[in-house]
JSON list of C-alpha atoms in Angstrom, two decimals:
[
{"chain": "R", "resi": 1380, "resn": "MET", "atom": "CA", "xyz": [-64.27, -55.83, -15.17]},
{"chain": "R", "resi": 1381, "resn": "THR", "atom": "CA", "xyz": [-63.52, -59.20, -16.96]},
{"chain": "R", "resi": 1382, "resn": "GLN", "atom": "CA", "xyz": [-63.86, -62.62, -15.56]},
{"chain": "R", "resi": 1383, "resn": "LEU", "atom": "CA", "xyz": [-60.59, -64.93, -16.53]},
{"chain": "R", "resi": 1384, "resn": "ARG", "atom": "CA", "xyz": [-61.53, -67.88, -13.68]},
{"chain": "R", "resi": 1385, "resn": "GLY", "atom": "CA", "xyz": [-64.27, -69.03, -11.55]},
{"chain": "R", "resi": 1386, "resn": "ASP", "atom": "CA", "xyz": [-62.52, -66.90, -8.71]},
{"chain": "R", "resi": 1387, "resn": "LEU", "atom": "CA", "xyz": [-60.45, -64.13, -10.95]},
{"chain": "R", "resi": 1388, "resn": "TRP", "atom": "CA", "xyz": [-61.22, -60.87, -12.41]},
{"chain": "R", "resi": 1389, "resn": "GLN", "atom": "CA", "xyz": [-59.12, -58.83, -14.78]},
{"chain": "R", "resi": 1390, "resn": "THR", "atom": "CA", "xyz": [-59.81, -55.12, -14.07]},
{"chain": "R", "resi": 1391, "resn": "ARG", "atom": "CA", "xyz": [-59.78, -52.58, -17.27]},
{"chain": "R", "resi": 1392, "resn": "THR", "atom": "CA", "xyz": [-56.80, -52.00, -19.11]},
{"chain": "R", "resi": 1393, "resn": "GLU", "atom": "CA", "xyz": [-55.25, -48.70, -18.58]},
{"chain": "R", "resi": 1394, "resn": "SER", "atom": "CA", "xyz": [-52.30, -46.65, -19.62]},
{"chain": "R", "resi": 1395, "resn": "PRO", "atom": "CA", "xyz": [-50.93, -44.39, -17.27]},
{"chain": "R", "resi": 1396, "resn": "PHE", "atom": "CA", "xyz": [-48.15, -42.83, -19.32]},
{"chain": "R", "resi": 1397, "resn": "PRO", "atom": "CA", "xyz": [-47.62, -43.55, -23.02]},
{"chain": "R", "resi": 1398, "resn": "GLY", "atom": "CA", "xyz": [-46.09, -47.13, -23.69]},
{"chain": "R", "resi": 1399, "resn": "LEU", "atom": "CA", "xyz": [-47.22, -48.63, -20.50]},
{"chain": "R", "resi": 1400, "resn": "THR", "atom": "CA", "xyz": [-50.37, -51.00, -19.97]},
{"chain": "R", "resi": 1401, "resn": "THR", "atom": "CA", "xyz": [-51.58, -51.99, -16.53]},
{"chain": "R", "resi": 1402, "resn": "HIS", "atom": "CA", "xyz": [-54.05, -54.30, -14.99]},
{"chain": "R", "resi": 1403, "resn": "ALA", "atom": "CA", "xyz": [-55.09, -55.19, -11.24]},
{"chain": "R", "resi": 1404, "resn": "TYR", "atom": "CA", "xyz": [-56.75, -58.57, -10.44]},
{"chain": "R", "resi": 1405, "resn": "LEU", "atom": "CA", "xyz": [-59.12, -59.78, -8.02]},
{"chain": "R", "resi": 1406, "resn": "TRP", "atom": "CA", "xyz": [-59.05, -62.97, -6.80]},
{"chain": "R", "resi": 1407, "resn": "GLN", "atom": "CA", "xyz": [-61.79, -64.59, -4.70]},
{"chain": "R", "resi": 1408, "resn": "GLY", "atom": "CA", "xyz": [-59.79, -66.28, -1.66]},
{"chain": "R", "resi": 1409, "resn": "PRO", "atom": "CA", "xyz": [-60.85, -68.84, 1.36]},
{"chain": "R", "resi": 1410, "resn": "SER", "atom": "CA", "xyz": [-60.61, -65.61, 3.52]},
{"chain": "R", "resi": 1411, "resn": "GLY", "atom": "CA", "xyz": [-62.11, -62.86, 1.59]},
{"chain": "R", "resi": 1412, "resn": "ASN", "atom": "CA", "xyz": [-61.35, -60.74, -1.60]},
{"chain": "R", "resi": 1413, "resn": "VAL", "atom": "CA", "xyz": [-58.03, -60.47, -2.34]},
{"chain": "R", "resi": 1414, "resn": "LEU", "atom": "CA", "xyz": [-56.76, -57.17, -4.89]},
{"chain": "R", "resi": 1415, "resn": "PHE", "atom": "CA", "xyz": [-53.21, -57.65, -6.69]},
{"chain": "R", "resi": 1416, "resn": "TYR", "atom": "CA", "xyz": [-51.35, -54.58, -7.72]},
{"chain": "R", "resi": 1417, "resn": "SER", "atom": "CA", "xyz": [-53.35, -51.64, -8.10]},
{"chain": "R", "resi": 1418, "resn": "PRO", "atom": "CA", "xyz": [-55.72, -50.28, -10.94]},
{"chain": "R", "resi": 1419, "resn": "ALA", "atom": "CA", "xyz": [-54.71, -46.63, -12.04]},
{"chain": "R", "resi": 1420, "resn": "SER", "atom": "CA", "xyz": [-58.48, -45.45, -11.87]},
{"chain": "R", "resi": 1421, "resn": "ASP", "atom": "CA", "xyz": [-61.28, -45.79, -9.79]},
{"chain": "R", "resi": 1422, "resn": "ALA", "atom": "CA", "xyz": [-63.28, -46.77, -12.91]},
{"chain": "R", "resi": 1423, "resn": "ASP", "atom": "CA", "xyz": [-63.93, -50.59, -12.07]},
{"chain": "R", "resi": 1424, "resn": "PHE", "atom": "CA", "xyz": [-64.59, -49.63, -8.12]},
{"chain": "R", "resi": 1425, "resn": "ASP", "atom": "CA", "xyz": [-68.22, -50.03, -8.61]},
{"chain": "R", "resi": 1426, "resn": "ALA", "atom": "CA", "xyz": [-67.91, -53.69, -10.51]},
{"chain": "R", "resi": 1427, "resn": "VAL", "atom": "CA", "xyz": [-65.69, -54.57, -7.46]},
{"chain": "R", "resi": 1428, "resn": "GLU", "atom": "CA", "xyz": [-68.06, -53.52, -5.18]},
{"chain": "R", "resi": 1429, "resn": "GLU", "atom": "CA", "xyz": [-70.45, -55.76, -6.54]},
{"chain": "R", "resi": 1430, "resn": "LEU", "atom": "CA", "xyz": [-68.06, -58.40, -6.59]},
{"chain": "R", "resi": 1431, "resn": "GLY", "atom": "CA", "xyz": [-67.74, -58.02, -2.83]},
{"chain": "R", "resi": 1432, "resn": "GLY", "atom": "CA", "xyz": [-65.38, -55.40, -2.33]},
{"chain": "R", "resi": 1433, "resn": "VAL", "atom": "CA", "xyz": [-61.71, -55.78, -1.34]},
{"chain": "R", "resi": 1434, "resn": "SER", "atom": "CA", "xyz": [-60.51, -56.88, 1.90]},
{"chain": "R", "resi": 1435, "resn": "ALA", "atom": "CA", "xyz": [-56.84, -57.40, 1.04]},
{"chain": "R", "resi": 1436, "resn": "GLN", "atom": "CA", "xyz": [-54.46, -55.41, -1.28]},
{"chain": "R", "resi": 1437, "resn": "TYR", "atom": "CA", "xyz": [-51.01, -57.10, -2.42]},
{"chain": "R", "resi": 1438, "resn": "LEU", "atom": "CA", "xyz": [-48.18, -54.63, -3.72]},
{"chain": "R", "resi": 1439, "resn": "SER", "atom": "CA", "xyz": [-45.22, -56.92, -5.75]},
{"chain": "R", "resi": 1440, "resn": "HIS", "atom": "CA", "xyz": [-43.35, -53.83, -5.47]},
{"chain": "R", "resi": 1441, "resn": "LEU", "atom": "CA", "xyz": [-42.98, -49.97, -5.23]},
{"chain": "R", "resi": 1442, "resn": "ASP", "atom": "CA", "xyz": [-43.57, -48.80, -8.29]},
{"chain": "R", "resi": 1443, "resn": "GLU", "atom": "CA", "xyz": [-47.67, -50.10, -7.82]},
{"chain": "R", "resi": 1444, "resn": "ALA", "atom": "CA", "xyz": [-47.76, -47.70, -5.17]},
{"chain": "R", "resi": 1445, "resn": "GLY", "atom": "CA", "xyz": [-50.07, -44.38, -5.92]},
{"chain": "R", "resi": 1446, "resn": "PRO", "atom": "CA", "xyz": [-53.20, -42.55, -5.15]},
{"chain": "R", "resi": 1447, "resn": "MET", "atom": "CA", "xyz": [-55.67, -45.27, -5.86]},
{"chain": "R", "resi": 1448, "resn": "LEU", "atom": "CA", "xyz": [-54.25, -47.47, -2.67]},
{"chain": "R", "resi": 1449, "resn": "GLY", "atom": "CA", "xyz": [-55.66, -44.33, -0.40]},
{"chain": "R", "resi": 1450, "resn": "GLN", "atom": "CA", "xyz": [-58.89, -44.65, -2.20]},
{"chain": "R", "resi": 1451, "resn": "ILE", "atom": "CA", "xyz": [-59.09, -48.31, -2.07]},
{"chain": "R", "resi": 1452, "resn": "ALA", "atom": "CA", "xyz": [-58.68, -48.56, 1.78]},
{"chain": "R", "resi": 1453, "resn": "ASP", "atom": "CA", "xyz": [-61.23, -45.60, 1.95]},
{"chain": "R", "resi": 1454, "resn": "ARG", "atom": "CA", "xyz": [-64.08, -47.18, -0.26]},
{"chain": "R", "resi": 1455, "resn": "PHE", "atom": "CA", "xyz": [-63.76, -50.98, 0.55]},
{"chain": "R", "resi": 1456, "resn": "GLY", "atom": "CA", "xyz": [-61.41, -51.21, 3.90]},
{"chain": "R", "resi": 1457, "resn": "ALA", "atom": "CA", "xyz": [-59.10, -53.09, 2.34]},
{"chain": "R", "resi": 1458, "resn": "ARG", "atom": "CA", "xyz": [-55.94, -53.86, 4.46]},
{"chain": "R", "resi": 1459, "resn": "LEU", "atom": "CA", "xyz": [-52.66, -53.14, 2.21]},
{"chain": "R", "resi": 1460, "resn": "HIS", "atom": "CA", "xyz": [-49.71, -56.13, 2.01]},
{"chain": "R", "resi": 1461, "resn": "ALA", "atom": "CA", "xyz": [-46.53, -54.61, 0.26]},
{"chain": "R", "resi": 1462, "resn": "PRO", "atom": "CA", "xyz": [-42.88, -55.60, 0.54]},
{"chain": "R", "resi": 1463, "resn": "ALA", "atom": "CA", "xyz": [-41.38, -54.75, 4.21]},
{"chain": "R", "resi": 1464, "resn": "ALA", "atom": "CA", "xyz": [-38.27, -53.34, 2.28]},
{"chain": "R", "resi": 1465, "resn": "GLU", "atom": "CA", "xyz": [-40.26, -50.76, 0.53]},
{"chain": "R", "resi": 1466, "resn": "LEU", "atom": "CA", "xyz": [-42.27, -49.13, 2.83]},
{"chain": "R", "resi": 1467, "resn": "ASP", "atom": "CA", "xyz": [-40.40, -45.99, 3.18]},
{"chain": "R", "resi": 1468, "resn": "ALA", "atom": "CA", "xyz": [-41.68, -45.34, -0.51]},
{"chain": "R", "resi": 1469, "resn": "ILE", "atom": "CA", "xyz": [-44.90, -46.83, -0.69]},
{"chain": "R", "resi": 1470, "resn": "GLY", "atom": "CA", "xyz": [-45.75, -45.08, 2.57]},
{"chain": "R", "resi": 1471, "resn": "HIS", "atom": "CA", "xyz": [-45.66, -42.20, 1.08]},
{"chain": "R", "resi": 1472, "resn": "HIS", "atom": "CA", "xyz": [-48.83, -43.01, -0.94]},
{"chain": "R", "resi": 1473, "resn": "ALA", "atom": "CA", "xyz": [-50.41, -44.85, 2.09]},
{"chain": "R", "resi": 1474, "resn": "HIS", "atom": "CA", "xyz": [-50.55, -46.82, 5.27]},
{"chain": "R", "resi": 1475, "resn": "VAL", "atom": "CA", "xyz": [-49.22, -50.69, 4.78]},
{"chain": "R", "resi": 1476, "resn": "ASP", "atom": "CA", "xyz": [-51.30, -52.75, 7.23]},
{"chain": "R", "resi": 1477, "resn": "ALA", "atom": "CA", "xyz": [-49.20, -55.63, 6.79]},
{"chain": "R", "resi": 1478, "resn": "PRO", "atom": "CA", "xyz": [-45.31, -55.17, 5.54]},
{"chain": "R", "resi": 1479, "resn": "VAL", "atom": "CA", "xyz": [-44.36, -58.43, 3.50]},
{"chain": "R", "resi": 1480, "resn": "GLU", "atom": "CA", "xyz": [-41.04, -59.76, 5.14]},
{"chain": "R", "resi": 1481, "resn": "ALA", "atom": "CA", "xyz": [-38.46, -61.35, 2.71]},
{"chain": "R", "resi": 1482, "resn": "ARG", "atom": "CA", "xyz": [-38.73, -64.85, 3.20]},
{"chain": "R", "resi": 1483, "resn": "ARG", "atom": "CA", "xyz": [-40.91, -67.20, 1.51]},
{"chain": "R", "resi": 1484, "resn": "HIS", "atom": "CA", "xyz": [-44.32, -68.12, 3.65]},
{"chain": "R", "resi": 1485, "resn": "VAL", "atom": "CA", "xyz": [-48.02, -68.54, 3.29]},
{"chain": "R", "resi": 1486, "resn": "ASP", "atom": "CA", "xyz": [-49.99, -65.81, 5.00]},
{"chain": "R", "resi": 1487, "resn": "ALA", "atom": "CA", "xyz": [-53.48, -66.15, 6.81]},
{"chain": "R", "resi": 1488, "resn": "ASN", "atom": "CA", "xyz": [-55.22, -64.91, 3.36]},
{"chain": "R", "resi": 1489, "resn": "GLY", "atom": "CA", "xyz": [-53.59, -68.36, 1.84]},
{"chain": "R", "resi": 1490, "resn": "VAL", "atom": "CA", "xyz": [-51.56, -66.14, -0.38]},
{"chain": "R", "resi": 1491, "resn": "GLU", "atom": "CA", "xyz": [-47.85, -67.52, -0.57]},
{"chain": "R", "resi": 1492, "resn": "ALA", "atom": "CA", "xyz": [-45.16, -64.76, -0.63]},
{"chain": "R", "resi": 1493, "resn": "ILE", "atom": "CA", "xyz": [-41.91, -65.62, -2.46]},
{"chain": "R", "resi": 1494, "resn": "PRO", "atom": "CA", "xyz": [-39.52, -62.67, -2.33]},
{"chain": "R", "resi": 1495, "resn": "THR", "atom": "CA", "xyz": [-37.79, -61.86, -5.81]},
{"chain": "R", "resi": 1496, "resn": "PRO", "atom": "CA", "xyz": [-35.46, -59.36, -5.72]},
{"chain": "R", "resi": 1497, "resn": "GLY", "atom": "CA", "xyz": [-33.79, -57.59, -8.72]},
{"chain": "R", "resi": 1498, "resn": "HIS", "atom": "CA", "xyz": [-36.23, -55.37, -10.48]},
{"chain": "R", "resi": 1499, "resn": "SER", "atom": "CA", "xyz": [-36.37, -53.60, -6.88]},
{"chain": "R", "resi": 1500, "resn": "ASP", "atom": "CA", "xyz": [-34.99, -54.45, -3.75]},
{"chain": "R", "resi": 1501, "resn": "GLY", "atom": "CA", "xyz": [-38.26, -55.72, -2.11]},
{"chain": "R", "resi": 1502, "resn": "SER", "atom": "CA", "xyz": [-39.64, -57.33, -5.23]},
{"chain": "R", "resi": 1503, "resn": "THR", "atom": "CA", "xyz": [-42.10, -60.42, -4.22]},
{"chain": "R", "resi": 1504, "resn": "CYS", "atom": "CA", "xyz": [-44.00, -62.63, -6.48]},
{"chain": "R", "resi": 1505, "resn": "TYR", "atom": "CA", "xyz": [-47.59, -64.19, -5.35]},
{"chain": "R", "resi": 1506, "resn": "LEU", "atom": "CA", "xyz": [-48.71, -67.67, -5.49]},
{"chain": "R", "resi": 1507, "resn": "VAL", "atom": "CA", "xyz": [-52.34, -68.68, -4.73]},
{"chain": "R", "resi": 1508, "resn": "SER", "atom": "CA", "xyz": [-54.92, -71.53, -5.32]},
{"chain": "R", "resi": 1509, "resn": "GLY", "atom": "CA", "xyz": [-57.54, -71.55, -7.54]},
{"chain": "R", "resi": 1510, "resn": "VAL", "atom": "CA", "xyz": [-61.09, -72.75, -6.96]},
{"chain": "R", "resi": 1511, "resn": "GLY", "atom": "CA", "xyz": [-61.00, -75.12, -10.15]},
{"chain": "R", "resi": 1512, "resn": "GLY", "atom": "CA", "xyz": [-57.73, -76.35, -8.84]},
{"chain": "R", "resi": 1513, "resn": "GLU", "atom": "CA", "xyz": [-55.22, -74.34, -10.83]},
{"chain": "R", "resi": 1514, "resn": "THR", "atom": "CA", "xyz": [-52.57, -72.28, -9.33]},
{"chain": "R", "resi": 1515, "resn": "TYR", "atom": "CA", "xyz": [-51.86, -68.49, -10.24]},
{"chain": "R", "resi": 1516, "resn": "LEU", "atom": "CA", "xyz": [-48.85, -66.92, -9.86]},
{"chain": "R", "resi": 1517, "resn": "PHE", "atom": "CA", "xyz": [-48.46, -63.14, -9.63]},
{"chain": "R", "resi": 1518, "resn": "THR", "atom": "CA", "xyz": [-45.14, -61.85, -10.72]},
{"chain": "R", "resi": 1519, "resn": "GLY", "atom": "CA", "xyz": [-45.61, -58.05, -10.85]},
{"chain": "R", "resi": 1520, "resn": "ASP", "atom": "CA", "xyz": [-42.63, -56.47, -12.82]},
{"chain": "R", "resi": 1521, "resn": "THR", "atom": "CA", "xyz": [-40.17, -59.33, -12.05]},
{"chain": "R", "resi": 1522, "resn": "MET", "atom": "CA", "xyz": [-41.22, -61.14, -15.43]},
{"chain": "R", "resi": 1523, "resn": "PHE", "atom": "CA", "xyz": [-43.91, -59.78, -17.87]},
{"chain": "R", "resi": 1524, "resn": "PRO", "atom": "CA", "xyz": [-44.82, -60.80, -21.61]},
{"chain": "R", "resi": 1525, "resn": "ALA", "atom": "CA", "xyz": [-43.00, -58.50, -24.14]},
{"chain": "R", "resi": 1526, "resn": "GLY", "atom": "CA", "xyz": [-46.03, -57.91, -26.60]},
{"chain": "R", "resi": 1527, "resn": "ASP", "atom": "CA", "xyz": [-44.02, -60.36, -29.11]},
{"chain": "R", "resi": 1528, "resn": "GLY", "atom": "CA", "xyz": [-45.31, -63.62, -27.36]},
{"chain": "R", "resi": 1529, "resn": "THR", "atom": "CA", "xyz": [-41.93, -63.88, -25.57]},
{"chain": "R", "resi": 1530, "resn": "TRP", "atom": "CA", "xyz": [-41.83, -62.92, -21.84]},
{"chain": "R", "resi": 1531, "resn": "SER", "atom": "CA", "xyz": [-39.18, -60.40, -20.56]},
{"chain": "R", "resi": 1532, "resn": "THR", "atom": "CA", "xyz": [-37.81, -58.79, -17.91]},
{"chain": "R", "resi": 1533, "resn": "PHE", "atom": "CA", "xyz": [-35.77, -55.24, -17.09]},
{"chain": "R", "resi": 1534, "resn": "LEU", "atom": "CA", "xyz": [-33.64, -53.09, -15.01]},
{"chain": "R", "resi": 1535, "resn": "VAL", "atom": "CA", "xyz": [-34.34, -49.73, -13.76]},
{"chain": "R", "resi": 1536, "resn": "PRO", "atom": "CA", "xyz": [-31.62, -47.56, -14.06]},
{"chain": "R", "resi": 1537, "resn": "GLY", "atom": "CA", "xyz": [-29.38, -47.27, -11.17]},
{"chain": "R", "resi": 1538, "resn": "ARG", "atom": "CA", "xyz": [-31.79, -49.66, -8.96]},
{"chain": "R", "resi": 1539, "resn": "GLY", "atom": "CA", "xyz": [-32.02, -53.33, -8.50]},
{"chain": "R", "resi": 1540, "resn": "SER", "atom": "CA", "xyz": [-29.67, -56.20, -9.52]},
{"chain": "R", "resi": 1541, "resn": "ALA", "atom": "CA", "xyz": [-29.04, -58.40, -12.53]},
{"chain": "R", "resi": 1542, "resn": "SER", "atom": "CA", "xyz": [-27.41, -61.08, -10.31]},
{"chain": "R", "resi": 1543, "resn": "ALA", "atom": "CA", "xyz": [-30.08, -60.97, -7.67]},
{"chain": "R", "resi": 1544, "resn": "LEU", "atom": "CA", "xyz": [-33.18, -61.05, -10.54]},
{"chain": "R", "resi": 1545, "resn": "ARG", "atom": "CA", "xyz": [-31.53, -63.97, -12.75]},
{"chain": "R", "resi": 1546, "resn": "SER", "atom": "CA", "xyz": [-31.14, -65.60, -8.87]},
{"chain": "R", "resi": 1547, "resn": "SER", "atom": "CA", "xyz": [-35.33, -64.55, -8.65]},
{"chain": "R", "resi": 1548, "resn": "LEU", "atom": "CA", "xyz": [-35.82, -65.80, -12.26]},
{"chain": "R", "resi": 1549, "resn": "GLU", "atom": "CA", "xyz": [-34.07, -69.26, -11.34]},
{"chain": "R", "resi": 1550, "resn": "LEU", "atom": "CA", "xyz": [-36.18, -69.93, -7.91]},
{"chain": "R", "resi": 1551, "resn": "LEU", "atom": "CA", "xyz": [-39.37, -68.91, -10.08]},
{"chain": "R", "resi": 1552, "resn": "ALA", "atom": "CA", "xyz": [-38.14, -71.68, -12.41]},
{"chain": "R", "resi": 1553, "resn": "THR", "atom": "CA", "xyz": [-38.69, -74.42, -9.66]},
{"chain": "R", "resi": 1554, "resn": "LEU", "atom": "CA", "xyz": [-42.57, -73.62, -9.55]},
{"chain": "R", "resi": 1555, "resn": "ARG", "atom": "CA", "xyz": [-45.14, -75.08, -11.36]},
{"chain": "R", "resi": 1556, "resn": "PRO", "atom": "CA", "xyz": [-48.21, -72.53, -12.06]},
{"chain": "R", "resi": 1557, "resn": "ASP", "atom": "CA", "xyz": [-51.10, -72.76, -14.14]},
{"chain": "R", "resi": 1558, "resn": "ILE", "atom": "CA", "xyz": [-51.36, -69.45, -14.74]},
{"chain": "R", "resi": 1559, "resn": "VAL", "atom": "CA", "xyz": [-48.95, -66.50, -14.45]},
{"chain": "R", "resi": 1560, "resn": "ILE", "atom": "CA", "xyz": [-50.21, -63.02, -14.53]},
{"chain": "R", "resi": 1561, "resn": "SER", "atom": "CA", "xyz": [-47.96, -60.03, -14.37]},
{"chain": "R", "resi": 1562, "resn": "SER", "atom": "CA", "xyz": [-49.09, -56.35, -13.65]},
{"chain": "R", "resi": 1563, "resn": "ALA", "atom": "CA", "xyz": [-48.21, -54.54, -16.56]},
{"chain": "R", "resi": 1564, "resn": "PHE", "atom": "CA", "xyz": [-46.51, -54.46, -19.98]},
{"chain": "R", "resi": 1565, "resn": "GLY", "atom": "CA", "xyz": [-48.92, -57.00, -21.74]},
{"chain": "R", "resi": 1566, "resn": "GLY", "atom": "CA", "xyz": [-51.39, -54.69, -24.03]},
{"chain": "R", "resi": 1567, "resn": "ASP", "atom": "CA", "xyz": [-55.19, -56.11, -23.40]},
{"chain": "R", "resi": 1568, "resn": "THR", "atom": "CA", "xyz": [-53.88, -58.98, -20.86]},
{"chain": "R", "resi": 1569, "resn": "THR", "atom": "CA", "xyz": [-50.58, -59.54, -18.85]},
{"chain": "R", "resi": 1570, "resn": "ILE", "atom": "CA", "xyz": [-51.87, -63.29, -18.07]},
{"chain": "R", "resi": 1571, "resn": "GLU", "atom": "CA", "xyz": [-50.84, -66.71, -19.76]},
{"chain": "R", "resi": 1572, "resn": "GLU", "atom": "CA", "xyz": [-51.74, -69.90, -19.61]},
{"chain": "R", "resi": 1573, "resn": "VAL", "atom": "CA", "xyz": [-48.30, -72.18, -19.12]},
{"chain": "R", "resi": 1574, "resn": "ARG", "atom": "CA", "xyz": [-49.06, -75.73, -19.40]},
{"chain": "R", "resi": 1575, "resn": "ASN", "atom": "CA", "xyz": [-46.44, -78.27, -19.90]},
{"chain": "R", "resi": 1576, "resn": "SER", "atom": "CA", "xyz": [-43.08, -77.34, -20.83]},
{"chain": "R", "resi": 1577, "resn": "ARG", "atom": "CA", "xyz": [-44.01, -73.72, -21.71]},
{"chain": "R", "resi": 1578, "resn": "TRP", "atom": "CA", "xyz": [-43.14, -72.18, -18.23]},
{"chain": "R", "resi": 1579, "resn": "GLN", "atom": "CA", "xyz": [-39.63, -73.09, -18.72]},
{"chain": "R", "resi": 1580, "resn": "LYS", "atom": "CA", "xyz": [-39.41, -71.46, -22.18]},
{"chain": "R", "resi": 1581, "resn": "CYS", "atom": "CA", "xyz": [-40.99, -68.27, -20.27]},
{"chain": "R", "resi": 1582, "resn": "ILE", "atom": "CA", "xyz": [-38.06, -68.21, -17.83]},
{"chain": "R", "resi": 1583, "resn": "ALA", "atom": "CA", "xyz": [-35.64, -68.68, -20.48]},
{"chain": "R", "resi": 1584, "resn": "GLU", "atom": "CA", "xyz": [-37.17, -65.64, -22.45]},
{"chain": "R", "resi": 1585, "resn": "ALA", "atom": "CA", "xyz": [-37.04, -63.68, -19.19]},
{"chain": "R", "resi": 1586, "resn": "LEU", "atom": "CA", "xyz": [-33.61, -64.67, -18.35]},
{"chain": "R", "resi": 1587, "resn": "ALA", "atom": "CA", "xyz": [-32.39, -64.27, -21.88]},
{"chain": "R", "resi": 1588, "resn": "SER", "atom": "CA", "xyz": [-33.39, -60.29, -21.75]},
{"chain": "R", "resi": 1589, "resn": "LEU", "atom": "CA", "xyz": [-31.09, -59.79, -19.12]},
{"chain": "R", "resi": 1590, "resn": "PRO", "atom": "CA", "xyz": [-27.91, -58.01, -19.73]},
{"chain": "R", "resi": 1591, "resn": "SER", "atom": "CA", "xyz": [-24.88, -60.13, -19.84]}
]
């Protein structure tokens, strides 16, 4: 586990298959520890336990679902939050305790859910306030570092919608995050500080990666 901020940790870099790197992020929120995304293995479970375990886990979309969900629930008693639009796909792996409805809202854990369909029908970004006054935005696969210093996005063939994804990125452009954290594709890290005009540049880069 790598500590990024006073209340934020990143799990080790993992590669579920060649060409893909993933991370999960533990945030110490006002109502307990929240895990965003899902690790690909249990390698950091002991470290997570030392940090106080996990009270809630949030998935941004169905691609993050897998066998680790059940192990996290069993080990830590975490309640799983996941997009309501993708319950059928995610439910094959674990029970979803708290379906996240497709409306912008802040829940009891202090997590703001922002529906961002496009990469998948239920894709959802999450916004939280960090202990140091910074705002953390978790984007899942809606947008991510491309590895060349720019941000990108992509459509899965036969799934999602380019027009919906464009609208979702335009919505994200109205936010003012300090730190943006995707779930995958970022090499050793999927996090970037977006000061001043950098966030708008990240959005423009992601929009430019969409098919015309």
